[in-house]
GROMACS .gro file of C-alpha atoms in nm:
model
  121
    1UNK     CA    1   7.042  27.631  21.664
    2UNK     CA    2   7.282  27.913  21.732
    3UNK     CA    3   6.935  28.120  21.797
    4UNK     CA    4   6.821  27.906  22.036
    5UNK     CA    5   7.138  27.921  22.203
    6UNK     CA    6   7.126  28.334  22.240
    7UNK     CA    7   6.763  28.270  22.389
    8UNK     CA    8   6.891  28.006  22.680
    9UNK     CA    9   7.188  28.251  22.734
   10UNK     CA   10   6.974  28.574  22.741
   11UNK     CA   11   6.754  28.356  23.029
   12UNK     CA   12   7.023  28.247  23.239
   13UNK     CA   13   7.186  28.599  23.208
   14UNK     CA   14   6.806  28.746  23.362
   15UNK     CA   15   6.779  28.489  23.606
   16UNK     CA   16   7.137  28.595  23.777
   17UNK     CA   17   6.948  28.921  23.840
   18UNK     CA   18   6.683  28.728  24.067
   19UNK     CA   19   6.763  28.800  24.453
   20UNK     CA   20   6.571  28.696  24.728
   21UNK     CA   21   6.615  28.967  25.011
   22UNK     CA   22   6.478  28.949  25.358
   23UNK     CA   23   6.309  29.190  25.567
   24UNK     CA   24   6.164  29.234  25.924
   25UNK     CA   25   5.818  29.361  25.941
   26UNK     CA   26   5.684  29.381  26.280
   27UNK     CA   27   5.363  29.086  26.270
   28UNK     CA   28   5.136  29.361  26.368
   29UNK     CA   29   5.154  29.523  26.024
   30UNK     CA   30   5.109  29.205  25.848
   31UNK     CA   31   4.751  29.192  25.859
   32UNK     CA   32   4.763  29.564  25.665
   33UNK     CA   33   4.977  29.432  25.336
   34UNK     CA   34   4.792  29.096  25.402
   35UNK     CA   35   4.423  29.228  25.375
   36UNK     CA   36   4.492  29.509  25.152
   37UNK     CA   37   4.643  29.298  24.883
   38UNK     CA   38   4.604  29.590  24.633
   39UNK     CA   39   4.859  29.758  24.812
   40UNK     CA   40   5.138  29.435  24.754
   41UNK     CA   41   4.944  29.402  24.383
   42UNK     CA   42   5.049  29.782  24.268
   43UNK     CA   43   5.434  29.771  24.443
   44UNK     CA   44   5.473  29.450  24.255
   45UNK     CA   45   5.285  29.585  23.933
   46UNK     CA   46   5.519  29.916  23.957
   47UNK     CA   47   5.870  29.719  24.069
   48UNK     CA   48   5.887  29.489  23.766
   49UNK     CA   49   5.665  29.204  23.898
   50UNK     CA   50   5.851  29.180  24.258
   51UNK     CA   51   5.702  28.897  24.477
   52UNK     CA   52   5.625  29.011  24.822
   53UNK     CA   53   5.528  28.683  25.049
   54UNK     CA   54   5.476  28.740  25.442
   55UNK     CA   55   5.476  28.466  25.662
   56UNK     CA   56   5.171  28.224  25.760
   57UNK     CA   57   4.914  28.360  26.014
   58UNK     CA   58   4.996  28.332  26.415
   59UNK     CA   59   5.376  28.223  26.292
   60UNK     CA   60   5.516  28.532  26.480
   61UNK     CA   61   5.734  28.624  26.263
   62UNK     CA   62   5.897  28.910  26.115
   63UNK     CA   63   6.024  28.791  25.819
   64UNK     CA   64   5.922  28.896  25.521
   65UNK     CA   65   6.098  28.777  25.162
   66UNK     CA   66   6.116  28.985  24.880
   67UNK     CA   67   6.164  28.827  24.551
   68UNK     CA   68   6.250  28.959  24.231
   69UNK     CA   69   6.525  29.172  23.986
   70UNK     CA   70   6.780  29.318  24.169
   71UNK     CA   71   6.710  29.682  24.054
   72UNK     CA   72   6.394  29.634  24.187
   73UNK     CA   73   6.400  29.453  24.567
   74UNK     CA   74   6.569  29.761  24.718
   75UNK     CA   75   6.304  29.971  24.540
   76UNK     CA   76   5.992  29.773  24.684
   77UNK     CA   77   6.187  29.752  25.026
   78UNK     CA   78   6.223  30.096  25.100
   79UNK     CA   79   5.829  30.140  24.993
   80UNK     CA   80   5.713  29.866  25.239
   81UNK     CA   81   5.931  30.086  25.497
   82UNK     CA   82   5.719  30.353  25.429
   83UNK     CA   83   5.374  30.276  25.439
   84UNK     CA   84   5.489  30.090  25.819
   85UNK     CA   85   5.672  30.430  25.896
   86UNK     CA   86   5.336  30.630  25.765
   87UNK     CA   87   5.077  30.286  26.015
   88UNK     CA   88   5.304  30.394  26.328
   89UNK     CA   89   5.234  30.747  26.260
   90UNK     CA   90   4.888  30.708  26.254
   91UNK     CA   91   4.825  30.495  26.572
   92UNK     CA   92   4.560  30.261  26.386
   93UNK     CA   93   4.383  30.560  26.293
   94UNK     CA   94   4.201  30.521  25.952
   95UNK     CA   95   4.147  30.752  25.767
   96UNK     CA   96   4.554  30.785  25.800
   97UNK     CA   97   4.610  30.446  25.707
   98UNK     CA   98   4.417  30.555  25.374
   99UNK     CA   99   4.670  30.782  25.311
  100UNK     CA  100   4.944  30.513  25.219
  101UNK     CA  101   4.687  30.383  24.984
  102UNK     CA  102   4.626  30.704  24.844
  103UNK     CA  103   4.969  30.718  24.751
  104UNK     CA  104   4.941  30.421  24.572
  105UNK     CA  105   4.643  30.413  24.355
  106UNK     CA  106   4.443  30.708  24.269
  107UNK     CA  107   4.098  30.484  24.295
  108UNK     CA  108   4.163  30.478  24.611
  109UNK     CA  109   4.192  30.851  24.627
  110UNK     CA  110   3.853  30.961  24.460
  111UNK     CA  111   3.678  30.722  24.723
  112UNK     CA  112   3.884  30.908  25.024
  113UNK     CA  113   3.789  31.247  24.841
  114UNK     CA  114   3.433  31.151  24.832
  115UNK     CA  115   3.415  31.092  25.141
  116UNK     CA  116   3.588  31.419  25.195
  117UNK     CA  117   3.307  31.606  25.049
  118UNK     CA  118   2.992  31.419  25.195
  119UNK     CA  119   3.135  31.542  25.520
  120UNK     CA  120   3.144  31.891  25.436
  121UNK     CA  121   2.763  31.911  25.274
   0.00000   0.00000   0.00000
């Protein structure tokens, strides 16, 4: 009994850690996170599980909820930042946009590298 108590406590302690932050991300970037779902998959995977949800398609909005342990949301915040700091530097261009990716998972990487090298043959 007294176990089970520790257990229930230890839960409720965890779940007071759970924060729901929002964040505006221009609708024009959504469709990057939103068809590159790898990119949301490995800043959740690397943030502790962090839920990332953006809004429906043709909503217009900017709002964009982060979910997850507090040490965390800040983290996966200031990464999202990033990659749309890295899109507006690039202009739409490509191979740029890659580069966030590239960041991100090194799979990604040896595909950009091949590529790299077929050019130069």
């Amino acid at each position: 009994m007294l176990e089970a108590k520790y257990k229930i406590e230890e839960i409720v302690k965890d779940l007071k850690n759970i924060i729901e932050v929002t964040m505006n991300v221009p609708p024009k970037y959504h469709h990057y996170f939103v068809n590159h779902a790898e990119v949301i998959n490995l800043i959740s995977g690397k943030h502790n599980g962090v839920t990332v949800t953006f809004p429906q398609v043709n909503s217009n909005s900017s709002k964009v909820l982060i979910k997850g342990h507090k040490d965390y949301v800040e983290k996966v915040k200031n990464e999202i930042d990033n990659i749309i700091i890295n899109l507006r530097r690039s202009s739409g261009v490509v191979g740029v946009t890659y580069r966030g990716l590239r960041d991100l998972e090194p799979s990604i990487q040896k595909k950009t590298d091949m590529n790299k090298n077929r050019s130069l043959r």
